[in-house]
mmCIF file of C-alpha atoms and ligand atoms in Angstrom:
data_model
loop_
_atom_site.group_PDB
_atom_site.id
_atom_site.type_symbol
_atom_site.label_atom_id
_atom_site.label_comp_id
_atom_site.label_asym_id
_atom_site.label_seq_id
_atom_site.Cartn_x
_atom_site.Cartn_y
_atom_site.Cartn_z
ATOM 1 C CA MET A 1 39.633 81.318 -47.133
ATOM 2 C CA ASN A 2 41.111 79.541 -50.322
ATOM 3 C CA SER A 3 38.873 78.311 -53.099
ATOM 4 C CA PRO A 4 39.067 74.694 -52.803
ATOM 5 C CA ALA A 5 37.830 74.774 -49.510
ATOM 6 C CA LEU A 6 35.233 77.115 -50.056
ATOM 7 C CA ILE A 7 34.106 75.158 -52.747
ATOM 8 C CA PHE A 8 33.980 72.296 -50.695
ATOM 9 C CA PHE A 9 32.173 73.895 -48.158
ATOM 10 C CA ALA A 10 29.362 75.127 -50.532
ATOM 11 C CA SER A 11 29.099 71.786 -51.959
ATOM 12 C CA PHE A 12 28.411 70.356 -48.165
ATOM 13 C CA LEU A 13 25.634 73.219 -47.704
ATOM 14 C CA CYS A 14 24.185 72.104 -50.900
ATOM 15 C CA HIS A 15 24.254 68.360 -50.244
ATOM 16 C CA VAL A 16 22.296 68.743 -46.958
ATOM 17 C CA ALA A 17 19.644 71.132 -48.567
ATOM 18 C CA ILE A 18 18.798 68.800 -51.058
ATOM 19 C CA ALA A 19 18.935 65.544 -49.419
ATOM 20 C CA GLY A 20 17.859 66.427 -45.719
ATOM 21 C CA ARG A 21 19.467 64.500 -42.690
ATOM 22 C CA THR A 22 19.761 61.019 -42.774
ATOM 23 C CA CYS A 23 17.581 58.270 -40.760
ATOM 24 C CA PRO A 24 19.446 56.354 -37.757
ATOM 25 C CA LYS A 25 19.111 52.539 -37.243
ATOM 26 C CA PRO A 26 15.457 51.618 -36.567
ATOM 27 C CA ASP A 27 14.049 50.881 -33.200
ATOM 28 C CA ASP A 28 14.267 47.388 -32.438
ATOM 29 C CA LEU A 29 10.695 45.686 -32.113
ATOM 30 C CA PRO A 30 10.146 42.491 -30.342
ATOM 31 C CA PHE A 31 9.710 39.381 -32.373
ATOM 32 C CA ALA A 32 10.462 41.796 -36.028
ATOM 33 C CA ILE A 33 13.055 42.155 -38.538
ATOM 34 C CA VAL A 34 13.777 44.747 -40.305
ATOM 35 C CA VAL A 35 15.288 44.970 -44.277
ATOM 36 C CA PRO A 36 17.182 46.048 -44.817
ATOM 37 C CA LEU A 37 19.233 46.696 -41.707
ATOM 38 C CA LYS A 38 21.796 49.642 -41.422
ATOM 39 C CA SER A 39 22.897 51.867 -39.371
ATOM 40 C CA PHE A 40 21.917 55.099 -41.348
ATOM 41 C CA TYR A 41 19.560 55.742 -44.282
ATOM 42 C CA ASP A 42 19.509 58.424 -46.784
ATOM 43 C CA PRO A 43 16.207 60.289 -46.939
ATOM 44 C CA GLY A 44 14.239 58.430 -49.430
ATOM 45 C CA GLU A 45 15.348 54.782 -48.540
ATOM 46 C CA GLN A 46 12.761 52.395 -47.953
ATOM 47 C CA ILE A 47 12.488 49.719 -45.186
ATOM 48 C CA THR A 48 10.330 47.055 -44.644
ATOM 49 C CA TYR A 49 9.061 45.458 -40.868
ATOM 50 C CA SER A 50 8.007 41.913 -40.664
ATOM 51 C CA CYS A 51 7.397 39.360 -37.902
ATOM 52 C CA ARG A 52 9.913 36.845 -37.305
ATOM 53 C CA PRO A 53 8.700 33.504 -38.272
ATOM 54 C CA GLY A 54 6.140 31.982 -35.308
ATOM 55 C CA TYR A 55 4.985 35.525 -34.602
ATOM 56 C CA VAL A 56 2.068 37.780 -36.946
ATOM 57 C CA SER A 57 0.876 41.440 -36.794
ATOM 58 C CA ARG A 58 -2.503 42.120 -37.260
ATOM 59 C CA GLY A 59 -1.804 44.594 -39.982
ATOM 60 C CA GLY A 60 1.025 42.629 -41.839
ATOM 61 C CA MET A 61 4.022 44.282 -42.832
ATOM 62 C CA ARG A 62 4.926 47.857 -42.530
ATOM 63 C CA ARG A 63 6.791 50.028 -45.133
ATOM 64 C CA PHE A 64 8.200 53.059 -44.193
ATOM 65 C CA THR A 65 10.588 55.825 -45.728
ATOM 66 C CA CYS A 66 13.553 57.838 -44.472
ATOM 67 C CA PRO A 67 11.850 61.309 -44.109
ATOM 68 C CA LEU A 68 13.933 64.761 -44.971
ATOM 69 C CA SER A 69 13.423 65.220 -41.120
ATOM 70 C CA GLY A 70 15.679 62.429 -40.741
ATOM 71 C CA ILE A 71 13.196 60.553 -38.014
ATOM 72 C CA TRP A 72 11.511 57.871 -38.581
ATOM 73 C CA PRO A 73 7.617 57.424 -38.486
ATOM 74 C CA MET A 74 6.140 56.177 -35.265
ATOM 75 C CA ASN A 75 5.634 52.221 -35.816
ATOM 76 C CA THR A 76 2.666 50.750 -34.110
ATOM 77 C CA LEU A 77 3.459 47.306 -35.369
ATOM 78 C CA LYS A 78 2.883 44.580 -32.783
ATOM 79 C CA CYS A 79 4.372 41.133 -33.017
ATOM 80 C CA LEU A 80 2.522 38.463 -31.235
ATOM 81 C CA PRO A 81 3.435 34.766 -31.073
ATOM 82 C CA ARG A 82 1.052 32.241 -33.116
ATOM 83 C CA VAL A 83 -1.005 30.065 -30.929
ATOM 84 C CA CYS A 84 -1.604 26.374 -31.262
ATOM 85 C CA PRO A 85 -4.882 24.783 -31.088
ATOM 86 C CA PHE A 86 -5.738 24.368 -27.598
ATOM 87 C CA ALA A 87 -4.321 20.567 -25.844
ATOM 88 C CA GLY A 88 -4.967 20.999 -22.468
ATOM 89 C CA LEU A 89 -7.023 17.757 -22.121
ATOM 90 C CA LEU A 90 -5.547 14.069 -21.996
ATOM 91 C CA GLU A 91 -7.758 11.800 -21.058
ATOM 92 C CA ASN A 92 -6.315 9.408 -18.001
ATOM 93 C CA GLY A 93 -3.675 11.670 -18.011
ATOM 94 C CA ALA A 94 -2.329 15.207 -17.780
ATOM 95 C CA VAL A 95 -1.058 17.905 -19.826
ATOM 96 C CA ARG A 96 1.669 20.222 -18.318
ATOM 97 C CA TYR A 97 2.088 23.704 -19.920
ATOM 98 C CA THR A 98 2.219 27.402 -19.677
ATOM 99 C CA THR A 99 0.667 28.783 -22.931
ATOM 100 C CA PHE A 100 -0.205 27.523 -25.839
ATOM 101 C CA GLU A 101 2.048 29.866 -27.874
ATOM 102 C CA TYR A 102 4.979 29.303 -29.951
ATOM 103 C CA PRO A 103 7.260 28.456 -29.495
ATOM 104 C CA ASN A 104 6.664 26.690 -25.853
ATOM 105 C CA MET A 105 6.536 23.424 -24.982
ATOM 106 C CA ILE A 106 3.908 21.027 -23.495
ATOM 107 C CA SER A 107 4.319 17.800 -22.003
ATOM 108 C CA PHE A 108 2.181 14.607 -21.143
ATOM 109 C CA ALA A 109 1.654 11.945 -18.721
ATOM 110 C CA CYS A 110 -0.492 9.420 -17.586
ATOM 111 C CA ASN A 111 -2.188 8.455 -14.607
ATOM 112 C CA PRO A 112 -0.819 5.039 -12.766
ATOM 113 C CA GLY A 113 -2.106 2.128 -14.813
ATOM 114 C CA PHE A 114 -2.352 3.942 -18.033
ATOM 115 C CA TYR A 115 0.965 4.366 -20.733
ATOM 116 C CA LEU A 116 1.844 6.914 -23.083
ATOM 117 C CA ASN A 117 1.179 5.683 -26.401
ATOM 118 C CA GLY A 118 2.687 8.520 -28.329
ATOM 119 C CA THR A 119 4.999 11.787 -27.655
ATOM 120 C CA ARG A 120 6.051 12.827 -24.204
ATOM 121 C CA SER A 121 6.028 16.470 -25.202
ATOM 122 C CA ALA A 122 5.233 18.794 -28.017
ATOM 123 C CA GLN A 123 6.370 22.250 -29.056
ATOM 124 C CA CYS A 124 4.517 24.675 -30.732
ATOM 125 C CA THR A 125 5.726 25.600 -34.228
ATOM 126 C CA GLU A 126 6.334 28.528 -36.254
ATOM 127 C CA GLU A 127 3.447 27.314 -37.889
ATOM 128 C CA GLY A 128 0.838 27.192 -35.223
ATOM 129 C CA ARG A 129 1.051 23.342 -35.123
ATOM 130 C CA TRP A 130 1.790 21.016 -32.716
ATOM 131 C CA SER A 131 5.367 19.702 -33.901
ATOM 132 C CA GLN A 132 4.245 16.179 -33.020
ATOM 133 C CA GLU A 133 0.803 14.352 -33.036
ATOM 134 C CA LEU A 134 -0.729 14.406 -29.497
ATOM 135 C CA PRO A 135 -0.408 11.202 -27.963
ATOM 136 C CA VAL A 136 -2.820 9.127 -25.677
ATOM 137 C CA CYS A 137 -3.030 7.267 -22.581
ATOM 138 C CA ALA A 138 -3.873 3.827 -23.332
ATOM 139 C CA PRO A 139 -4.355 1.249 -20.360
ATOM 140 C CA VAL A 140 -1.529 -0.993 -19.153
ATOM 141 C CA THR A 141 -2.219 -4.573 -19.306
ATOM 142 C CA CYS A 142 -0.475 -7.569 -17.438
ATOM 143 C CA PRO A 143 0.116 -10.887 -19.478
ATOM 144 C CA PRO A 144 -1.822 -14.270 -18.454
ATOM 145 C CA PRO A 145 -0.398 -14.841 -15.066
ATOM 146 C CA PRO A 146 2.561 -17.199 -14.316
ATOM 147 C CA VAL A 147 1.611 -20.242 -12.352
ATOM 148 C CA PRO A 148 3.947 -21.333 -9.453
ATOM 149 C CA LYS A 149 5.177 -24.316 -9.010
ATOM 150 C CA PHE A 150 3.110 -26.803 -7.455
ATOM 151 C CA ALA A 151 0.281 -24.585 -7.522
ATOM 152 C CA LYS A 152 -2.931 -24.117 -9.541
ATOM 153 C CA LEU A 153 -4.896 -20.817 -10.249
ATOM 154 C CA SER A 154 -8.264 -20.939 -8.182
ATOM 155 C CA VAL A 155 -9.847 -17.400 -9.084
ATOM 156 C CA PHE A 156 -8.503 -15.838 -12.071
ATOM 157 C CA LYS A 157 -10.647 -14.059 -15.002
ATOM 158 C CA PRO A 158 -8.894 -11.967 -17.782
ATOM 159 C CA SER A 159 -10.449 -8.964 -18.441
ATOM 160 C CA ALA A 160 -8.887 -7.466 -21.404
ATOM 161 C CA GLY A 161 -8.756 -10.299 -24.103
ATOM 162 C CA ASN A 162 -6.438 -13.289 -22.694
ATOM 163 C CA ASN A 163 -4.885 -10.271 -20.485
ATOM 164 C CA SER A 164 -5.760 -8.223 -17.435
ATOM 165 C CA PHE A 165 -6.049 -4.607 -16.716
ATOM 166 C CA TYR A 166 -3.875 -2.475 -14.107
ATOM 167 C CA ARG A 167 -5.435 -3.639 -10.352
ATOM 168 C CA ASP A 168 -6.859 -6.997 -11.837
ATOM 169 C CA THR A 169 -5.970 -9.643 -9.454
ATOM 170 C CA ALA A 170 -5.448 -13.584 -9.448
ATOM 171 C CA VAL A 171 -5.983 -16.023 -6.817
ATOM 172 C CA PHE A 172 -3.120 -19.631 -6.309
ATOM 173 C CA GLU A 173 -3.670 -22.345 -4.038
ATOM 174 C CA CYS A 174 -1.091 -25.093 -3.605
ATOM 175 C CA LEU A 175 -1.623 -28.387 -4.629
ATOM 176 C CA PRO A 176 -2.561 -30.957 -1.569
ATOM 177 C CA GLN A 177 0.688 -31.663 0.602
ATOM 178 C CA HIS A 178 1.825 -28.294 -0.413
ATOM 179 C CA ALA A 179 1.706 -25.126 1.977
ATOM 180 C CA MET A 180 1.571 -21.670 0.502
ATOM 181 C CA PHE A 181 4.732 -19.037 1.322
ATOM 182 C CA GLY A 182 3.921 -15.703 0.306
ATOM 183 C CA ASN A 183 0.401 -14.004 -0.601
ATOM 184 C CA ASP A 184 -2.207 -16.145 -2.402
ATOM 185 C CA THR A 185 -3.133 -12.978 -4.260
ATOM 186 C CA ILE A 186 -1.179 -11.368 -7.183
ATOM 187 C CA THR A 187 -2.140 -8.185 -8.827
ATOM 188 C CA CYS A 188 -1.730 -6.486 -12.109
ATOM 189 C CA MET A 189 0.712 -3.782 -11.386
ATOM 190 C CA ALA A 190 1.233 -0.024 -13.455
ATOM 191 C CA HIS A 191 4.302 -1.403 -14.982
ATOM 192 C CA GLY A 192 2.130 -4.378 -16.540
ATOM 193 C CA ASN A 193 3.582 -7.039 -14.715
ATOM 194 C CA TRP A 194 2.444 -8.934 -11.759
ATOM 195 C CA SER A 195 3.191 -8.426 -8.108
ATOM 196 C CA GLU A 196 5.654 -11.284 -6.207
ATOM 197 C CA LEU A 197 4.421 -14.597 -6.863
ATOM 198 C CA PRO A 198 3.700 -17.055 -3.838
ATOM 199 C CA GLU A 199 5.417 -20.426 -3.642
ATOM 200 C CA CYS A 200 4.086 -23.820 -3.004
ATOM 201 C CA ARG A 201 6.146 -26.171 -0.680
ATOM 202 C CA GLU A 202 5.730 -29.575 0.163
ATOM 203 C CA VAL A 203 5.486 -29.879 3.752
ATOM 204 C CA LYS A 204 5.786 -33.016 5.965
ATOM 205 C CA CYS A 205 5.324 -33.797 9.529
ATOM 206 C CA PRO A 206 6.640 -36.318 11.789
ATOM 207 C CA PHE A 207 4.302 -39.075 12.488
ATOM 208 C CA PRO A 208 2.651 -38.004 16.023
ATOM 209 C CA SER A 209 3.820 -39.951 19.131
ATOM 210 C CA ARG A 210 1.473 -41.850 21.823
ATOM 211 C CA PRO A 211 0.877 -39.717 24.717
ATOM 212 C CA ASP A 212 1.499 -41.332 28.084
ATOM 213 C CA ASN A 213 -1.736 -43.222 29.529
ATOM 214 C CA GLY A 214 -3.434 -42.148 25.939
ATOM 215 C CA PHE A 215 -3.762 -42.479 22.688
ATOM 216 C CA VAL A 216 -3.465 -40.557 18.948
ATOM 217 C CA ASN A 217 -5.019 -41.488 15.596
ATOM 218 C CA TYR A 218 -3.844 -40.427 11.914
ATOM 219 C CA PRO A 219 -4.171 -41.644 8.269
ATOM 220 C CA ALA A 220 -2.796 -44.547 7.509
ATOM 221 C CA LYS A 221 0.007 -43.186 4.986
ATOM 222 C CA GLN A 222 3.492 -43.464 3.979
ATOM 223 C CA ALA A 223 4.120 -39.863 5.227
ATOM 224 C CA LEU A 224 1.934 -37.430 6.766
ATOM 225 C CA TYR A 225 1.690 -33.898 5.330
ATOM 226 C CA TYR A 226 0.350 -30.315 5.280
ATOM 227 C CA LYS A 227 -3.484 -29.812 6.704
ATOM 228 C CA ASP A 228 -3.180 -33.829 7.638
ATOM 229 C CA LYS A 229 -4.687 -34.237 11.132
ATOM 230 C CA ALA A 230 -4.604 -36.478 14.275
ATOM 231 C CA THR A 231 -6.298 -36.940 17.019
ATOM 232 C CA TYR A 232 -5.785 -37.389 20.714
ATOM 233 C CA GLY A 233 -7.633 -39.144 23.827
ATOM 234 C CA CYS A 234 -6.553 -40.640 27.022
ATOM 235 C CA HIS A 235 -7.276 -43.577 29.229
ATOM 236 C CA ASP A 236 -9.771 -43.409 32.174
ATOM 237 C CA THR A 237 -9.422 -41.090 34.684
ATOM 238 C CA PHE A 238 -6.633 -38.862 32.728
ATOM 239 C CA VAL A 239 -7.518 -35.784 31.125
ATOM 240 C CA LEU A 240 -6.084 -34.439 27.705
ATOM 241 C CA ASP A 241 -4.602 -31.420 28.182
ATOM 242 C CA GLY A 242 -4.770 -29.781 24.695
ATOM 243 C CA PRO A 243 -7.291 -30.344 21.881
ATOM 244 C CA THR A 244 -8.261 -33.388 20.604
ATOM 245 C CA GLU A 245 -7.546 -32.732 17.005
ATOM 246 C CA VAL A 246 -4.024 -31.360 16.070
ATOM 247 C CA GLU A 247 -3.190 -30.343 12.179
ATOM 248 C CA CYS A 248 0.283 -30.460 10.149
ATOM 249 C CA GLY A 249 1.183 -26.826 10.092
ATOM 250 C CA LYS A 250 3.135 -25.341 6.796
ATOM 251 C CA LEU A 251 6.234 -25.197 8.638
ATOM 252 C CA GLY A 252 6.520 -28.947 9.172
ATOM 253 C CA LYS A 253 4.851 -29.010 12.795
ATOM 254 C CA TRP A 254 2.029 -30.341 14.764
ATOM 255 C CA SER A 255 -0.235 -27.472 15.589
ATOM 256 C CA ALA A 256 0.010 -28.861 19.470
ATOM 257 C CA GLN A 257 0.772 -31.643 21.114
ATOM 258 C CA PRO A 258 -1.561 -32.615 23.489
ATOM 259 C CA SER A 259 -0.585 -35.015 26.783
ATOM 260 C CA CYS A 260 -3.015 -36.975 29.205
ATOM 261 C CA LYS A 261 -2.905 -35.392 32.705
ATOM 262 C CA ALA A 262 -3.641 -37.160 35.759
ATOM 263 C CA SER A 263 -6.724 -36.988 38.217
ATOM 264 C CA CYS A 264 -6.348 -36.155 41.766
ATOM 265 C CA LYS A 265 -7.332 -38.191 44.850
ATOM 266 C CA LEU A 266 -8.388 -36.165 47.399
ATOM 267 C CA SER A 267 -7.354 -36.558 50.844
ATOM 268 C CA VAL A 268 -10.089 -34.181 52.814
ATOM 269 C CA LYS A 269 -12.980 -36.132 53.652
ATOM 270 C CA LYS A 270 -15.636 -33.795 54.266
ATOM 271 C CA ALA A 271 -15.865 -29.883 53.022
ATOM 272 C CA THR A 272 -17.991 -27.820 51.666
ATOM 273 C CA VAL A 273 -16.144 -25.652 48.829
ATOM 274 C CA LEU A 274 -16.951 -23.505 46.024
ATOM 275 C CA PHE A 275 -16.941 -24.936 42.601
ATOM 276 C CA GLN A 276 -17.997 -22.863 39.224
ATOM 277 C CA GLY A 277 -19.552 -20.320 41.675
ATOM 278 C CA GLU A 278 -21.615 -22.795 43.640
ATOM 279 C CA LYS A 279 -21.152 -24.381 47.382
ATOM 280 C CA VAL A 280 -20.842 -28.222 46.507
ATOM 281 C CA LYS A 281 -20.053 -30.977 49.113
ATOM 282 C CA LEU A 282 -16.265 -32.033 47.926
ATOM 283 C CA GLN A 283 -16.453 -35.672 48.861
ATOM 284 C CA GLU A 284 -19.764 -36.220 46.761
ATOM 285 C CA ARG A 285 -19.091 -33.621 43.911
ATOM 286 C CA PHE A 286 -15.448 -35.442 43.187
ATOM 287 C CA LYS A 287 -16.204 -38.988 44.379
ATOM 288 C CA ASN A 288 -14.087 -39.818 41.481
ATOM 289 C CA GLY A 289 -11.452 -37.402 42.127
ATOM 290 C CA MET A 290 -10.806 -33.987 40.503
ATOM 291 C CA LEU A 291 -9.810 -34.216 37.153
ATOM 292 C CA HIS A 292 -6.720 -32.013 36.192
ATOM 293 C CA GLY A 293 -7.338 -28.622 35.691
ATOM 294 C CA GLU A 294 -10.292 -28.369 37.708
ATOM 295 C CA LYS A 295 -10.448 -25.498 40.703
ATOM 296 C CA VAL A 296 -12.246 -24.850 44.040
ATOM 297 C CA SER A 297 -12.170 -22.441 46.563
ATOM 298 C CA PHE A 298 -11.946 -24.041 50.260
ATOM 299 C CA PHE A 299 -13.362 -21.952 53.324
ATOM 300 C CA CYS A 300 -11.033 -20.342 55.784
ATOM 301 C CA LYS A 301 -11.967 -18.821 59.064
ATOM 302 C CA ASN A 302 -10.137 -15.727 60.442
ATOM 303 C CA LYS A 303 -10.419 -16.353 64.171
ATOM 304 C CA GLU A 304 -10.105 -12.846 65.297
ATOM 305 C CA LYS A 305 -12.475 -11.295 62.569
ATOM 306 C CA LYS A 306 -15.102 -14.252 62.705
ATOM 307 C CA CYS A 307 -15.257 -14.001 59.483
ATOM 308 C CA SER A 308 -14.531 -16.641 56.745
ATOM 309 C CA TYR A 309 -13.031 -16.178 53.282
ATOM 310 C CA THR A 310 -11.626 -18.160 50.551
ATOM 311 C CA GLU A 311 -8.329 -19.970 49.127
ATOM 312 C CA ASP A 312 -8.249 -21.839 45.401
ATOM 313 C CA ALA A 313 -6.795 -25.110 45.053
ATOM 314 C CA GLN A 314 -6.214 -26.298 41.294
ATOM 315 C CA CYS A 315 -5.947 -30.211 40.524
ATOM 316 C CA ILE A 316 -2.326 -30.081 38.192
ATOM 317 C CA ASP A 317 -1.617 -33.676 36.397
ATOM 318 C CA GLY A 318 -2.284 -36.043 39.840
ATOM 319 C CA THR A 319 -1.681 -33.315 42.527
ATOM 320 C CA ILE A 320 -3.718 -30.998 44.729
ATOM 321 C CA GLU A 321 -2.432 -28.887 47.588
ATOM 322 C CA ILE A 322 -5.104 -28.056 50.037
ATOM 323 C CA PRO A 323 -4.716 -24.434 51.424
ATOM 324 C CA LYS A 324 -2.929 -24.728 54.572
ATOM 325 C CA CYS A 325 -5.882 -22.139 56.444
ATOM 326 C CA PHE A 326 -8.245 -24.902 55.653
ATOM 327 C CA LYS A 327 -9.425 -26.948 58.841
ATOM 328 C CA GLU A 328 -11.229 -30.133 58.300
ATOM 329 C CA HIS A 329 -13.674 -30.720 61.225
ATOM 330 C CA SER A 330 -14.207 -34.665 62.965
ATOM 331 C CA SER A 331 -17.836 -35.542 61.993
ATOM 332 C CA PHE A 332 -18.246 -35.757 65.484
ATOM 333 C CA ALA A 333 -17.246 -32.085 66.066
ATOM 334 C CA PHE A 334 -20.837 -31.362 65.652
ATOM 335 C CA TRP A 335 -21.223 -28.188 67.544
ATOM 336 C CA LYS A 336 -18.376 -26.637 65.929
ATOM 337 C CA THR A 337 -19.725 -24.146 63.047
ATOM 338 C CA ASP A 338 -18.129 -25.159 59.577
ATOM 339 C CA ALA A 339 -16.003 -21.745 58.305
ATOM 340 C CA SER A 340 -18.493 -22.206 54.749
ATOM 341 C CA ASP A 341 -21.538 -20.988 57.269
ATOM 342 C CA VAL A 342 -19.515 -18.027 58.884
ATOM 343 C CA LYS A 343 -19.940 -14.785 57.188
ATOM 344 C CA PRO A 344 -17.619 -13.527 54.980
ATOM 345 C CA CYS A 345 -14.849 -10.949 55.429
ATOM 346 C CA GLU A 346 -14.768 -7.787 54.573
ATOM 347 C CA SER A 347 -13.380 -7.739 50.862
ATOM 348 C CA ASP A 348 -10.668 -5.245 51.837
ATOM 349 C CA SER A 349 -9.293 -7.219 54.586
HETATM 350 C C1 NAG B 1 -0.608 3.477 -30.471
HETATM 351 O O1 NAG B 1 -1.078 4.648 -31.371
HETATM 352 C C2 NAG B 1 -1.895 4.395 -32.271
HETATM 353 C C3 NAG B 1 -2.054 5.298 -33.278
HETATM 354 O O2 NAG B 1 -2.840 6.117 -32.668
HETATM 355 C C4 NAG B 1 -2.208 2.920 -32.709
HETATM 356 O O3 NAG B 1 -1.847 2.519 -34.117
HETATM 357 C C5 NAG B 1 -1.154 1.802 -31.881
HETATM 358 O O4 NAG B 1 -2.139 0.471 -32.147
HETATM 359 C C6 NAG B 1 -1.326 2.295 -30.398
HETATM 360 N N1 NAG B 1 -0.124 1.072 -30.035
HETATM 361 C C7 NAG B 1 -0.765 0.710 -28.679
HETATM 362 C C8 NAG B 1 0.366 -0.431 -28.512
HETATM 363 O O5 NAG B 1 -1.709 0.793 -28.117
HETATM 364 C C1 NAG B 2 -6.269 -16.246 -26.420
HETATM 365 O O1 NAG B 2 -5.393 -17.357 -26.134
HETATM 366 C C2 NAG B 2 -5.800 -17.958 -27.191
HETATM 367 C C3 NAG B 2 -4.844 -19.282 -26.756
HETATM 368 O O2 NAG B 2 -3.670 -19.108 -26.543
HETATM 369 C C4 NAG B 2 -5.615 -17.668 -28.344
HETATM 370 O O3 NAG B 2 -6.273 -18.938 -29.325
HETATM 371 C C5 NAG B 2 -6.779 -16.300 -28.798
HETATM 372 O O4 NAG B 2 -6.839 -16.002 -29.850
HETATM 373 C C6 NAG B 2 -6.166 -15.297 -27.752
HETATM 374 N N1 NAG B 2 -7.022 -14.369 -27.725
HETATM 375 C C7 NAG B 2 -6.943 -13.128 -27.615
HETATM 376 C C8 NAG B 2 -8.082 -12.182 -27.516
HETATM 377 O O5 NAG B 2 -5.969 -12.636 -27.900
HETATM 378 C C1 NAG B 3 -2.315 -10.118 -0.227
HETATM 379 O O1 NAG B 3 -2.298 -9.014 -1.550
HETATM 380 C C2 NAG B 3 -3.531 -8.714 -1.407
HETATM 381 C C3 NAG B 3 -3.692 -7.734 -2.646
HETATM 382 O O2 NAG B 3 -2.324 -7.338 -3.003
HETATM 383 C C4 NAG B 3 -3.767 -7.923 0.301
HETATM 384 O O3 NAG B 3 -4.694 -6.926 0.204
HETATM 385 C C5 NAG B 3 -3.587 -8.360 1.179
HETATM 386 O O4 NAG B 3 -3.474 -7.597 2.533
HETATM 387 C C6 NAG B 3 -2.439 -9.258 1.552
HETATM 388 N N1 NAG B 3 -2.330 -10.368 2.175
HETATM 389 C C7 NAG B 3 -1.474 -10.313 2.867
HETATM 390 C C8 NAG B 3 -1.380 -11.639 4.177
HETATM 391 O O5 NAG B 3 -0.300 -9.815 2.879
HETATM 392 C C1 NAG B 4 7.658 -5.138 -11.773
HETATM 393 O O1 NAG B 4 8.338 -3.950 -12.881
HETATM 394 C C2 NAG B 4 8.980 -3.034 -12.626
HETATM 395 C C3 NAG B 4 9.573 -2.089 -13.196
HETATM 396 O O2 NAG B 4 10.219 -2.796 -14.493
HETATM 397 C C4 NAG B 4 10.377 -3.356 -11.500
HETATM 398 O O3 NAG B 4 10.847 -2.323 -10.665
HETATM 399 C C5 NAG B 4 9.342 -4.512 -10.148
HETATM 400 O O4 NAG B 4 10.685 -4.868 -9.574
HETATM 401 C C6 NAG B 4 8.816 -5.437 -11.108
HETATM 402 N N1 NAG B 4 8.298 -6.319 -10.259
HETATM 403 C C7 NAG B 4 8.434 -7.469 -10.178
HETATM 404 C C8 NAG B 4 7.151 -8.022 -8.958
HETATM 405 O O5 NAG B 4 8.797 -8.167 -10.984
#
């Protein structure tokens, strides 16, 4: 070994003996920073751990000196996120959050009928304060309702000064001679506007025509409008088929078109029939004929079974069909039993 090399080796040993080993790069600690940060440190060099902004430790910062052993002492420092003040309640709304810790966000939403006055979301800052002032949920209001043409407000009371709150309603009615299309009631909606307005339109009905064998009365006016009325009647022995009063409807048509129907003359001279559940003598009960629509049941005989059954007959506009099974007896045939006096057949026959 030549002397320069020996000198070098000796000085190396000497250095290690005096200075000890170097310390390695210190361990990473969550949310902490190390100053100064190097890949190795000479014994005696100092480092400082401190928490990153937004994080705090109980004991504050920690200082360490690189020992001769070259092994950093145990570090028990813990950096915890700052916690912002509780913000979990929002009247008439809701707060969405995971935690109130730095650097989390919280967000806000209002119930239907309320709107957010303020921020939609906020973040917990490094200082442990919310980045935005917390919002409030303010009630939605609708302006005074617009009144459709040819309409007027019939029920309305503003509840918020001149305005209305969510779900308040207003009711319209049309001016005379006008009919409403749409809902008469509008509602203040969650967006602060009113639901769809109804429409009022002028509606005319044609003059009603006089029915044959009858008459019709209506107001003496230039024209007939929505809700106007007409009344019908019939001449003697005729019957009104339909209501006596009709009304002009919103589609410009009368509610009905009554007509006069003729009564029926009876060809049968003598018969006992059922009328409204009772046995009556046809020729007495319907001396003046049967009115349109009236119905009787004739008795017929079942010769094999020696029993009687009934068949219906109705007067329809002057015509009545007598059941074929009905046999009229001559008034001289006193020995014959009338069908109405024969025992009824079993109902299942
Ligand atoms: C919104 O809130 C602010 C402050 O909280 C208030 O001054 C303002 O009047 C509110 N605006 C509405 C439209 O309610
Ligand atoms: C309501 O409206 C009237 C007339 O437009 C106005 O004079 C009044 O100040 C309003 N009231 C409120 C509370 O806004
Ligand atoms: C009219 O609107 C009211 C309130 O919005 C509702 O309750 C009602 O059912 C509606 N009527 C019709 C006929 O649509
Ligand atoms: C009310 O406003 C909302 C939102 O702007 C809109 O979608 C809706 O169609 C409006 N309704 C009416 C009846 O104007």
